Amino acid sequence: MPFSTLHENDFLGRQEELTALYKRVLQADMGTPQSAALSGPRGIGKTELLKQLFGLLFWKQDRVAPFYYAVNSALLSSSDFSKTYLIQFLCQRLAFEKKEQSLLYYDGISLDDLSALIKSRDAVWARDIVDQYERNVGDPVSALRIVLAAPRRSALISGMPVAVLIDEFHRLKGLSIEGTPDPRLVSLFEEPMSFRKTPHVMAGNAAEIQELPISSCLERIPIQPLGFADASAKVLSLLRAYEVKGSVPPLLLRRLGGNPFYLGCISRAVSSKKNPEGKDFWSAYIQEIMDGALALSWSSVLKNFFPDLGLRRTALEISHKIYHSGEPLSCRVIATSFALTDSQAEVIAHTLYLAGIIRGEFGVFRPVEDSVLRDVIDCLYMKEIQAMLFHDLERDFLEKLLPEKAEVVRFDLTLPMTGEAELVAAKCLEQLGKNLHLNQDSVGQLQIAVIEACINAIEHSRGTERKIYVSVIVDGNTMEVAIESAGQEFIVQETGEPFGDREITNTPGRGWGIKLMKRFADDVRFEKTSRGIKTVLIKHLDKSVHVQKEDTINRE
Amino acid sequence: MSNFSLSSKSAQDVAIMMPKGYINDMVAEHLEQTSEQLLGKGVKKIVVNFAEVQYINTIGISIFTSIVQKTLDYNGVLCFTNMKKVHRDILEMMGLIKYVKVFKDEEDALSFMNGKG
């Protein structure tokens, strides 16, 4: 189904990305765009973006024909794939000419019926493609080559460029001939992708796409999590659809990390209550990570990547260790800890990386910056490895997550980027700490982290708006400070870490700000927002300082 | 905004510097210049009293590296006193702590310095 079921007005926080993609593929008219792959974690909204793009291209212009195809893992034999790809392309391309929505749903049509339709429309370009396909249908590789080139051929004959939007593209590594998967078949996409009148936009599992033989032809477009305001608006919109009134507690919203899939799961789970309160949202969250759609989704990922039960169990234990070790783990360490050979450890760690459960760079593996995934792993570990009872598990998570105080204190500051603006933010935290009788040492540490985040915001600021936006939330024993400013994107996709200014990091003694933030805050996140960039610092005020080994390593 | 001030005093052959307020790049440079002048005049024992220091940032603290370096070049001794835990943690993280002596207060630092002759 190429169209999204989500109304464009409810597609929140993605207008910038959607407009950029729309403009990008429209350049096919001038023959200038390059094919690209949308990159981002599971649930971030790549599929939705692709579908919204299709809708926009289909209804709002008539220069570039859109073609949307979602790779089906049940149709990966070369002949099945070729046939469905060709039929769907021809149906969608014909539908676009007169904006006939009904034709988009003809994907079950036989090739004979489609040929008759083509004849009745007098579509010479389509007849030519079908003839060519039918002549080569006995040779799977030739037939595949012809269908992949069909958008190109139609563009050459009819003069109308085609934007090819392929979802779940990573599944094509399973393309097979006579039952034998051959990942090299994907490389047949290389030629049609490089043709400028047929820009391809792919979505799917970024780590797996990166391992396909055509990844070098694709420019990567990162899709960032929704910002706080957009995430909040998204939940409100979802709850409205369920005729429910309520707002997610800010700390839970932050925990969901701007991931539209997570936001959807929680909204659906809480919708059984008419007027849910803060604790209802937290309870819904705990249910979701224990056995809701959210838990099921991640369990399915584990099952898909580790079909063998014993291996899956080991993979879960390794994930749990990586998420709790406080430092990146090498294959050697993993092998030693779990009595595995180096190659066994390497295979499991690499598979976890492909599954999006851990990050892996330069031979070491670390957690993904995703608090929900962390909770799901903890939950699965306690359930499956520690055999903890459901009731105990629920109680543990409630104690851990549910803030003790019902009252949430929130304030916002807008600071001009003048000399020592960071001190204003630091002083505010100090006063707030005194007013709320918070642990002074912890507040002191957070002050230092905030000073560094503000300095960072000033250094990375590239916009004309010389302001820093600081928001502080105290919810129970947790203080969260977000520092936002106009600035260039500064997050490295592979690591989720900000890249330092090369000049700054090469200056002796510089480049310590991020390390210091990570040492003094319990959680540090970097987000791209509509305004620019945002650093979020979270501190659990009842905890003693956790000194990470990583810092100790970097001390000298 | 910054309420920085720097006062220094001498006790026997020991110079004591008391920065106050927010140690950022400018303040640390000021400290660097002062310590360089003292070392140039032959003072080899320097105490930095952090009692009045409210905040430190990493840019400022990085300049301490060159103060440490210069003190070592002059065969001097550098002591820090009255440090808050958070400030000490920063110095520790940046690997500076092993090049300086840290004492609870000036009195302890002076006893140590005097013992050094």
XYZ file of C-alpha atoms in Angstrom:
673
model
C 0.000 0.000 0.000
C 1.864 3.096 -1.212
C -0.280 5.669 0.588
C 0.017 6.324 4.277
C -3.030 5.863 6.458
C -1.829 8.824 8.505
C -3.301 12.171 7.520
C -0.625 14.659 6.471
C -1.737 17.036 9.266
C -0.907 14.329 11.798
C 2.500 13.723 10.285
C 4.215 15.859 12.876
C 7.798 16.993 13.125
C 8.900 15.703 9.749
C 7.977 18.558 7.421
C 11.581 19.624 7.003
C 12.723 16.135 5.955
C 9.660 15.592 3.751
C 10.102 18.893 1.918
C 13.813 18.240 1.419
C 13.105 14.783 -0.054
C 10.300 16.121 -2.229
C 12.539 18.831 -3.661
C 15.321 16.347 -4.077
C 13.383 13.872 -6.225
C 11.761 16.657 -8.233
C 15.218 17.556 -9.441
C 14.963 14.400 -11.539
C 13.112 16.637 -13.943
C 16.414 18.407 -14.521
C 18.380 15.195 -14.234
C 20.414 16.155 -11.183
C 19.455 14.109 -8.095
C 21.388 11.252 -6.561
C 19.885 8.101 -5.111
C 19.765 7.931 -1.338
C 19.007 5.719 1.639
C 17.094 6.949 4.678
C 19.006 6.057 7.777
C 17.810 5.837 11.360
C 16.895 3.398 14.116
C 13.844 1.134 14.112
C 10.540 2.931 14.552
C 11.965 6.348 13.728
C 9.518 6.779 10.833
C 11.413 5.969 7.620
C 8.507 3.989 6.144
C 6.023 6.707 7.028
C 8.270 9.324 5.467
C 8.507 7.305 2.270
C 4.725 6.879 2.128
C 4.101 10.557 2.795
C 6.572 11.345 0.038
C 4.690 9.070 -2.338
C 1.394 10.809 -1.476
C 2.917 14.222 -2.036
C 4.452 13.231 -5.368
C 1.275 11.508 -6.511
C -1.156 14.313 -5.738
C 0.768 17.568 -5.720
C 2.717 17.586 -8.972
C 2.810 16.010 -12.431
C 6.455 16.203 -13.472
C 7.915 13.110 -11.757
C 6.005 9.827 -11.466
C 6.332 8.136 -8.060
C 6.731 4.374 -7.643
C 6.575 2.812 -4.168
C 7.549 -0.787 -3.529
C 7.830 -2.532 -0.175
C 10.023 -5.619 -0.400
C 8.093 -8.656 0.796
C 10.214 -11.367 2.390
C 7.807 -14.015 1.024
C 8.510 -12.884 -2.542
C 12.268 -13.060 -2.725
C 12.724 -15.593 -5.489
C 13.989 -13.667 -8.455
C 10.974 -14.579 -10.615
C 8.357 -13.662 -7.946
C 10.117 -10.400 -7.183
C 10.485 -9.485 -10.859
C 6.838 -10.100 -11.609
C 5.415 -8.173 -8.638
C 7.911 -5.336 -9.086
C 6.967 -4.977 -12.736
C 3.208 -5.194 -12.182
C 3.253 -2.699 -9.334
C 5.435 -0.301 -11.279
C 3.222 -0.387 -14.346
C 0.022 -0.015 -12.294
C 1.370 2.922 -10.321
C 2.877 4.581 -13.380
C -0.426 4.296 -15.286
C -2.335 5.466 -12.194
C -0.211 8.612 -12.031
C -1.092 9.726 -15.558
C -4.728 10.434 -14.663
C -4.339 10.345 -10.866
C -6.424 7.174 -10.685
C -6.101 6.006 -7.139
C -8.010 2.765 -7.791
C -5.301 1.534 -10.173
C -2.807 1.603 -7.296
C -4.610 -1.341 -5.770
C -4.417 -3.537 -8.877
C -1.275 -5.266 -7.660
C -2.969 -8.681 -7.837
C -3.701 -8.204 -11.531
C -2.379 -10.818 -13.975
C 0.130 -9.848 -16.609
C -2.429 -10.640 -19.328
C -5.036 -8.340 -17.805
C -2.407 -5.673 -17.344
C -1.374 -6.022 -20.999
C -4.995 -5.505 -22.008
C -5.185 -2.400 -19.836
C -1.973 -1.071 -21.365
C -3.378 -1.645 -24.836
C -6.588 0.186 -23.982
C -4.540 3.136 -22.674
C -2.314 3.102 -25.737
C 0.734 3.263 -23.434
C 3.496 2.438 -25.921
C 6.280 2.695 -23.335
C 4.519 0.127 -21.087
C 3.888 -2.274 -23.985
C 7.566 -2.112 -24.846
C 8.600 -3.013 -21.284
C 6.133 -5.903 -20.983
C 7.246 -7.314 -24.371
C 10.857 -7.169 -23.294
C 10.042 -8.877 -19.977
C 8.015 -11.643 -21.621
C 10.825 -12.394 -24.063
C 13.255 -12.888 -21.140
C 11.041 -14.387 -18.467
C 12.816 -17.765 -18.774
C 16.117 -16.249 -17.691
C 15.737 -14.996 -14.082
C 18.751 -12.667 -14.132
C 17.785 -11.055 -17.447
C 14.169 -10.715 -16.333
C 15.307 -9.095 -13.090
C 17.578 -6.700 -14.944
C 14.693 -5.712 -17.227
C 12.227 -5.008 -14.413
C 14.755 -3.020 -12.402
C 15.426 -0.959 -15.518
C 11.687 -0.529 -16.239
C 11.421 2.920 -14.562
C 14.477 4.036 -16.550
C 13.079 2.681 -19.808
C 9.726 4.340 -19.195
C 11.517 7.629 -18.492
C 13.527 7.344 -21.704
C 10.519 6.529 -23.876
C 7.870 8.722 -22.277
C 10.157 11.532 -21.106
C 8.706 11.421 -17.596
C 11.228 10.779 -14.773
C 10.333 8.254 -12.085
C 11.097 8.503 -8.372
C 11.583 4.926 -7.145
C 10.834 4.567 -3.420
C 11.732 1.157 -2.012
C 10.955 0.185 1.565
C 12.516 -2.726 3.479
C 15.302 -2.607 0.953
C 17.671 -4.608 3.171
C 15.495 -7.698 2.621
C 16.803 -7.873 -0.933
C 19.967 -9.479 0.344
C 17.757 -12.609 0.345
C 16.973 -12.415 -3.393
C 17.346 -15.936 -4.722
C 17.489 -17.963 -7.885
C 16.080 -21.479 -7.631
C 16.006 -21.291 -3.856
C 19.597 -20.160 -3.412
C 19.959 -16.618 -2.036
C 22.522 -14.556 -3.889
C 23.253 -11.170 -2.289
C 25.059 -10.110 -5.459
C 21.714 -9.860 -7.291
C 21.129 -6.561 -5.471
C 24.014 -5.074 -7.408
C 21.718 -5.130 -10.470
C 20.150 -2.025 -8.893
C 23.368 -0.122 -9.436
C 22.662 0.889 -13.013
C 19.038 2.053 -12.625
C 19.990 3.855 -9.397
C 22.718 5.832 -11.101
C 20.409 7.041 -13.884
C 19.579 10.629 -13.034
C 16.005 10.551 -14.297
C 15.154 7.707 -11.902
C 16.340 8.696 -8.430
C 15.873 5.864 -5.944
C 15.123 6.494 -2.271
C 15.557 3.422 -0.091
C 14.469 2.740 3.466
C 15.063 -0.233 5.728
C 17.528 -1.454 8.288
C 20.454 0.944 7.885
C 23.106 -1.463 9.173
C 22.068 -4.159 6.718
C 21.715 -1.745 3.806
C 25.227 -0.594 4.504
C 26.475 -4.128 3.932
C 24.789 -4.475 0.532
C 27.079 -4.250 -2.499
C 25.383 -1.071 -3.758
C 25.612 0.990 -0.570
C 28.415 3.143 -1.969
C 26.037 4.447 -4.674
C 23.608 5.707 -2.057
C 23.869 8.971 -0.241
C 22.773 8.475 3.348
C 20.047 10.749 4.715
C 19.815 10.539 8.512
C 16.336 10.659 10.033
C 16.529 12.096 13.521
C 14.203 11.458 16.479
C 11.339 13.893 16.990
C 12.150 16.806 19.259
C 10.409 17.191 22.611
C 7.685 19.540 21.352
C 6.930 17.460 18.254
C 6.881 14.241 20.276
C 4.482 15.831 22.731
C 2.231 17.058 19.890
C 2.363 13.614 18.299
C 1.115 11.927 21.481
C -1.656 14.494 21.862
C -2.722 13.851 18.288
C -2.690 10.067 18.825
C -4.628 10.337 22.072
C -7.157 12.599 20.391
C -7.745 9.874 17.834
C -8.537 7.491 20.729
C -10.773 10.190 22.256
C -8.551 10.320 25.298
C -7.354 13.416 27.120
C -4.034 13.480 28.921
C -0.402 14.334 28.533
C 2.649 12.141 28.909
C 4.866 12.978 31.915
C 7.863 14.913 30.526
C 10.395 12.385 31.793
C 8.557 9.512 30.163
C 8.297 11.500 26.957
C 12.030 12.057 27.092
C 12.582 8.366 27.784
C 10.681 7.501 24.618
C 13.378 9.399 22.766
C 11.238 10.977 20.042
C 10.669 7.573 18.427
C 7.231 7.639 16.733
C 6.786 3.873 17.094
C 7.359 4.029 20.854
C 5.055 7.050 21.136
C 2.368 5.133 19.267
C 2.706 2.061 21.492
C 2.337 4.046 24.710
C -0.577 6.103 23.379
C -2.407 2.948 22.338
C -1.645 1.217 25.635
C -2.920 4.109 27.748
C -6.016 4.656 25.629
C -8.063 2.236 27.748
C -8.245 5.046 30.341
C -10.425 8.034 29.557
C -8.420 10.614 31.477
C -5.041 9.015 32.144
C -2.787 10.564 34.772
C 0.985 10.452 35.029
C 1.104 7.096 36.797
C -1.223 5.577 34.183
C 1.283 6.507 31.481
C 4.125 4.968 33.469
C 2.089 1.804 34.076
C 1.252 1.612 30.376
C 4.942 1.983 29.590
C 5.907 -0.810 31.972
C 3.244 -3.090 30.484
C 4.550 -2.260 27.029
C 8.169 -3.108 27.815
C 7.108 -6.303 29.600
C 4.675 -7.827 27.136
C 3.135 -5.149 24.941
C 3.591 -4.401 21.254
C 6.822 -2.668 22.039
C 8.337 -5.700 23.776
C 6.997 -7.969 21.070
C 8.597 -5.879 18.364
C 12.075 -6.146 19.899
C 11.572 -9.839 20.755
C 10.712 -10.457 17.110
C 13.887 -8.730 16.044
C 15.883 -11.017 18.339
C 14.032 -14.066 17.017
C 14.587 -13.078 13.404
C 18.280 -12.531 13.850
C 18.809 -15.457 16.245
C 16.388 -18.228 15.252
C 18.296 -20.720 17.409
C 17.012 -20.553 20.988
C 20.386 -21.223 22.641
C 22.108 -18.583 20.560
C 19.298 -16.126 21.248
C 19.757 -16.643 24.972
C 23.492 -15.970 24.707
C 22.806 -12.924 22.535
C 20.446 -11.582 25.194
C 23.048 -12.103 27.935
C 25.704 -10.383 25.833
C 23.369 -7.463 25.107
C 22.614 -7.123 28.809
C 26.319 -7.069 29.618
C 27.055 -4.466 26.954
C 24.248 -2.258 28.281
C 25.523 -2.464 31.838
C 29.283 -2.543 31.517
C 29.820 1.226 31.340
C 32.558 0.824 28.756
C 32.727 -0.494 25.202
C 33.374 -4.234 24.996
C 35.671 -5.913 22.507
C 34.992 -9.352 21.012
C 37.836 -10.681 23.125
C 36.174 -9.541 26.340
C 32.813 -10.892 25.202
C 34.383 -14.232 24.277
C 36.102 -14.526 27.665
C 33.025 -13.496 29.650
C 30.747 -16.024 27.959
C 33.182 -18.865 27.316
C 32.937 -18.437 23.555
C 35.550 -18.595 20.847
C 36.588 -15.265 19.343
C 34.785 -16.046 16.119
C 31.565 -17.051 17.930
C 31.656 -13.810 19.895
C 32.328 -11.854 16.709
C 29.382 -13.437 14.884
C 26.944 -12.789 17.753
C 28.129 -9.219 18.324
C 28.005 -8.440 14.615
C 24.503 -9.905 14.342
C 23.369 -7.816 17.319
C 24.816 -4.804 15.517
C 22.897 -5.662 12.327
C 19.743 -6.057 14.415
C 20.179 -2.511 15.712
C 20.459 -3.712 19.312
C 24.025 -2.523 19.857
C 26.410 -0.153 18.138
C 29.702 -1.421 16.832
C 32.601 0.639 15.715
C 36.276 -0.116 15.424
C 36.028 -3.593 16.913
C 34.240 -2.601 20.098
C 30.555 -2.715 20.917
C 28.450 -0.354 23.009
C 24.784 0.259 23.781
C 22.470 2.116 21.442
C 21.359 5.449 22.927
C 17.822 4.222 23.447
C 16.454 4.072 26.995
C 13.429 2.063 25.887
C 15.560 -0.606 24.260
C 17.662 -0.717 27.416
C 14.508 -1.293 29.485
C 13.274 -3.972 27.086
C 16.613 -5.791 27.290
C 16.598 -5.550 31.089
C 13.063 -6.868 31.162
C 13.771 -9.771 28.801
C 16.916 -10.610 30.728
C 15.093 -10.689 34.055
C 12.273 -12.742 32.549
C 14.216 -15.211 30.448
C 17.592 -15.507 32.146
C 16.815 -14.747 35.768
C 13.352 -16.334 35.565
C 11.862 -13.499 37.565
C 8.112 -13.659 38.106
C 5.931 -11.268 36.159
C 4.610 -9.643 39.313
C 8.113 -9.046 40.739
C 9.273 -7.698 37.437
C 6.442 -5.218 37.311
C 7.097 -4.100 40.884
C 10.818 -3.665 40.178
C 10.205 -1.491 37.161
C 7.530 0.531 38.930
C 9.937 1.274 41.767
C 12.713 2.114 39.358
C 10.763 4.274 36.974
C 7.753 5.785 38.677
C 8.763 9.148 40.139
C 8.086 9.406 43.854
C 6.755 12.939 43.787
C 3.671 13.694 41.829
C 4.663 17.329 41.432
C 6.773 18.202 38.432
C 8.698 21.455 38.424
C 9.498 22.900 35.040
C 10.891 26.206 33.895
C 12.372 27.582 30.702
C 15.066 30.157 30.155
C 16.127 31.989 27.022
C 19.659 33.287 27.250
C 21.436 35.626 24.852
C 24.782 34.268 23.672
C 26.731 36.863 25.564
C 29.812 36.330 27.679
C 29.277 33.848 30.481
C 25.608 33.224 29.694
C 26.289 29.709 30.948
C 26.616 31.072 34.476
C 22.986 32.209 34.451
C 21.860 28.646 33.762
C 24.208 27.294 36.442
C 22.980 29.806 39.032
C 19.352 28.924 38.278
C 20.037 25.261 38.960
C 21.712 26.181 42.220
C 18.697 28.181 43.377
C 16.292 25.484 42.246
C 18.319 22.907 44.153
C 18.085 25.009 47.308
C 14.351 25.592 46.923
C 13.596 21.917 46.425
C 16.162 20.703 48.977
C 17.956 18.620 46.381
C 21.256 16.848 46.912
C 23.805 19.664 46.607
C 26.663 17.531 45.311
C 24.498 16.194 42.523
C 23.243 19.650 41.608
C 26.862 20.880 41.649
C 27.856 18.188 39.194
C 24.933 18.959 36.939
C 25.869 22.660 37.038
C 29.314 21.849 35.655
C 27.765 19.680 32.925
C 25.318 22.474 32.043
C 28.135 25.004 31.807
C 29.902 22.724 29.314
C 26.710 22.125 27.323
C 26.088 25.875 27.060
C 29.675 26.502 25.935
C 29.212 23.746 23.353
C 25.965 25.326 22.173
C 27.728 28.646 21.696
C 30.685 27.079 19.873
C 28.503 25.021 17.505
C 26.028 27.796 16.877
C 25.884 28.714 13.213
C 22.518 30.416 13.059
C 21.734 34.089 13.124
C 19.670 33.575 16.263
C 22.210 34.125 19.008
C 20.207 32.538 21.797
C 20.384 29.488 24.035
C 17.148 27.850 25.164
C 17.402 26.061 28.473
C 14.591 24.001 29.943
C 14.739 22.366 33.361
C 12.418 19.654 34.596
C 12.519 18.211 38.091
C 10.346 15.133 38.307
C 10.656 13.169 41.510
C 14.329 12.489 42.053
C 15.325 13.227 38.515
C 16.481 16.516 37.108
C 16.628 16.993 33.394
C 18.191 19.981 31.672
C 17.900 20.539 27.926
C 20.160 23.080 26.225
C 19.125 24.011 22.703
C 20.502 26.439 20.165
C 20.501 27.132 16.459
C 23.413 25.244 15.056
C 24.705 22.819 12.517
C 24.086 19.107 12.796
C 26.873 17.611 14.815
C 25.946 14.013 15.488
C 27.935 11.213 13.924
C 25.465 8.593 12.709
C 27.567 5.509 13.457
C 28.254 6.425 17.040
C 25.434 8.768 17.998
C 28.174 10.951 19.439
C 28.724 14.564 18.543
C 31.742 15.232 16.415
C 34.039 17.805 17.854
C 35.221 20.844 16.017
C 38.451 19.553 14.485
C 40.257 22.747 15.371
C 39.044 22.563 18.939
C 39.748 18.881 19.488
C 43.270 19.324 18.144
C 43.956 22.099 20.618
C 45.720 20.720 23.695
C 43.380 20.452 26.650
C 40.250 21.041 24.528
C 37.471 18.633 23.614
C 36.800 17.558 27.204
C 33.334 19.065 27.445
C 31.416 15.983 26.269
C 33.448 13.649 28.488
C 32.771 15.883 31.437
C 29.032 16.013 30.696
C 28.959 12.220 30.496
C 30.823 11.906 33.757
C 28.600 14.218 35.737
C 25.193 13.455 34.214
C 23.641 9.981 34.339
C 22.413 10.237 30.793
C 23.466 12.564 27.979
C 21.647 12.760 24.664
C 22.106 14.827 21.555
C 19.156 15.615 19.351
C 18.611 17.441 16.120
C 15.611 19.736 16.501
C 13.745 22.118 14.230
C 15.599 24.918 15.953
C 19.033 23.366 15.653
C 20.727 21.096 18.126
C 19.838 20.066 21.652
C 21.840 18.492 24.436
C 19.818 16.764 27.147
C 21.394 16.079 30.530
C 19.644 13.827 33.013
C 20.689 13.421 36.618
C 19.214 11.092 39.197
C 19.615 13.138 42.309
C 19.542 10.305 44.803
C 22.405 8.454 43.210
C 26.045 8.672 44.110
C 28.426 9.685 41.376
C 28.988 6.914 38.933
C 32.522 7.069 37.660
C 32.757 5.342 34.343
C 35.790 3.296 33.540
C 35.865 4.890 30.116
C 36.647 8.215 31.719
C 39.391 6.678 33.756
C 40.930 5.269 30.612
C 40.887 8.694 29.041
C 42.298 10.389 32.071
C 45.871 10.693 30.900
C 28.459 38.357 35.209
C 31.702 36.821 36.454
C 32.680 37.874 39.919
C 36.215 36.768 39.429
C 39.002 38.218 41.473
C 42.466 36.989 42.212
C 44.394 37.801 45.320
C 47.795 36.535 46.189
C 49.787 36.571 49.370
C 53.094 35.230 50.499
C 53.804 33.105 53.486
C 57.551 32.680 53.990
C 58.799 31.580 50.571
C 55.386 30.305 49.495
C 53.048 32.258 47.215
C 49.333 31.726 47.715
C 46.840 32.553 44.968
C 43.131 32.776 45.739
C 40.992 32.831 42.610
C 37.350 33.635 43.192
C 34.177 32.997 41.229
C 34.171 31.375 37.799
C 37.400 29.961 36.387
C 37.072 30.222 32.640
C 39.693 30.826 29.952
C 40.327 34.472 30.865
C 40.647 33.808 34.552
C 42.918 30.844 34.058
C 45.118 32.922 31.762
C 45.320 35.521 34.527
C 46.356 32.783 36.954
C 48.898 31.539 34.440
C 50.454 34.986 34.071
C 50.583 35.493 37.839
C 52.182 32.117 38.465
C 54.684 32.754 35.653
C 55.657 36.063 37.239
C 56.085 34.388 40.627
C 58.183 31.582 39.192
C 60.236 34.157 37.268
C 60.975 35.932 40.534
C 62.273 32.715 42.039
C 59.211 31.655 44.012
C 59.112 27.899 43.623
C 56.318 26.986 45.991
C 52.850 27.974 44.866
C 49.526 27.260 46.515
C 46.205 27.776 44.731
C 43.375 28.036 47.238
C 40.035 27.085 45.638
C 37.876 28.032 48.639
C 36.178 30.889 46.794
C 35.908 29.168 43.435
C 32.314 28.554 42.441
C 32.551 27.113 38.958
C 35.232 25.823 36.623
C 34.911 25.056 32.964
C 37.127 22.755 30.931
C 38.538 25.565 28.805
C 39.723 27.264 31.953
C 41.018 24.114 33.532
C 42.981 23.224 30.412
C 45.086 26.330 30.968
C 46.064 24.845 34.311
C 48.011 22.326 32.245
C 50.478 24.998 31.233
C 50.689 26.310 34.822
C 51.598 22.784 35.916
C 54.097 22.499 33.073
C 55.769 25.805 33.912
C 56.001 24.916 37.594
C 57.704 21.654 36.658
C 60.058 23.549 34.291
C 61.120 25.760 37.187
C 61.455 22.726 39.488
C 58.693 24.220 41.588
C 55.896 22.655 43.620
C 52.227 23.369 43.025
C 49.598 22.682 45.684
C 45.824 22.998 45.483
C 43.728 23.427 48.602
C 40.092 23.738 49.686
C 38.816 22.022 46.563
C 35.185 20.997 46.224
C 34.792 17.361 45.224
C 33.338 18.269 41.860
C 36.347 20.473 41.036
C 38.727 17.776 42.122
C 36.871 15.312 39.897
C 37.381 17.580 36.903
C 41.120 17.832 37.518
C 41.260 14.093 38.008
C 39.410 13.421 34.794
C 41.798 15.638 32.867
C 44.807 13.874 34.333
C 46.156 16.950 36.118
C 45.793 15.707 39.653
C 48.918 13.570 39.590
C 51.130 16.571 38.897
C 49.925 18.618 41.847
C 49.574 18.087 45.574
C 46.060 18.471 46.912
C 45.473 19.433 50.551
C 42.445 20.059 52.680
C 43.477 23.629 53.476
C 46.279 26.160 53.293
C 47.632 25.124 56.667
C 48.260 21.555 55.530
C 49.778 22.779 52.288
C 52.115 25.170 54.122
C 53.240 22.412 56.518
C 54.084 20.274 53.521
C 55.852 23.137 51.726
C 57.868 24.091 54.808
C 58.877 20.488 55.258
C 60.274 20.630 51.747
C 62.704 23.375 52.762
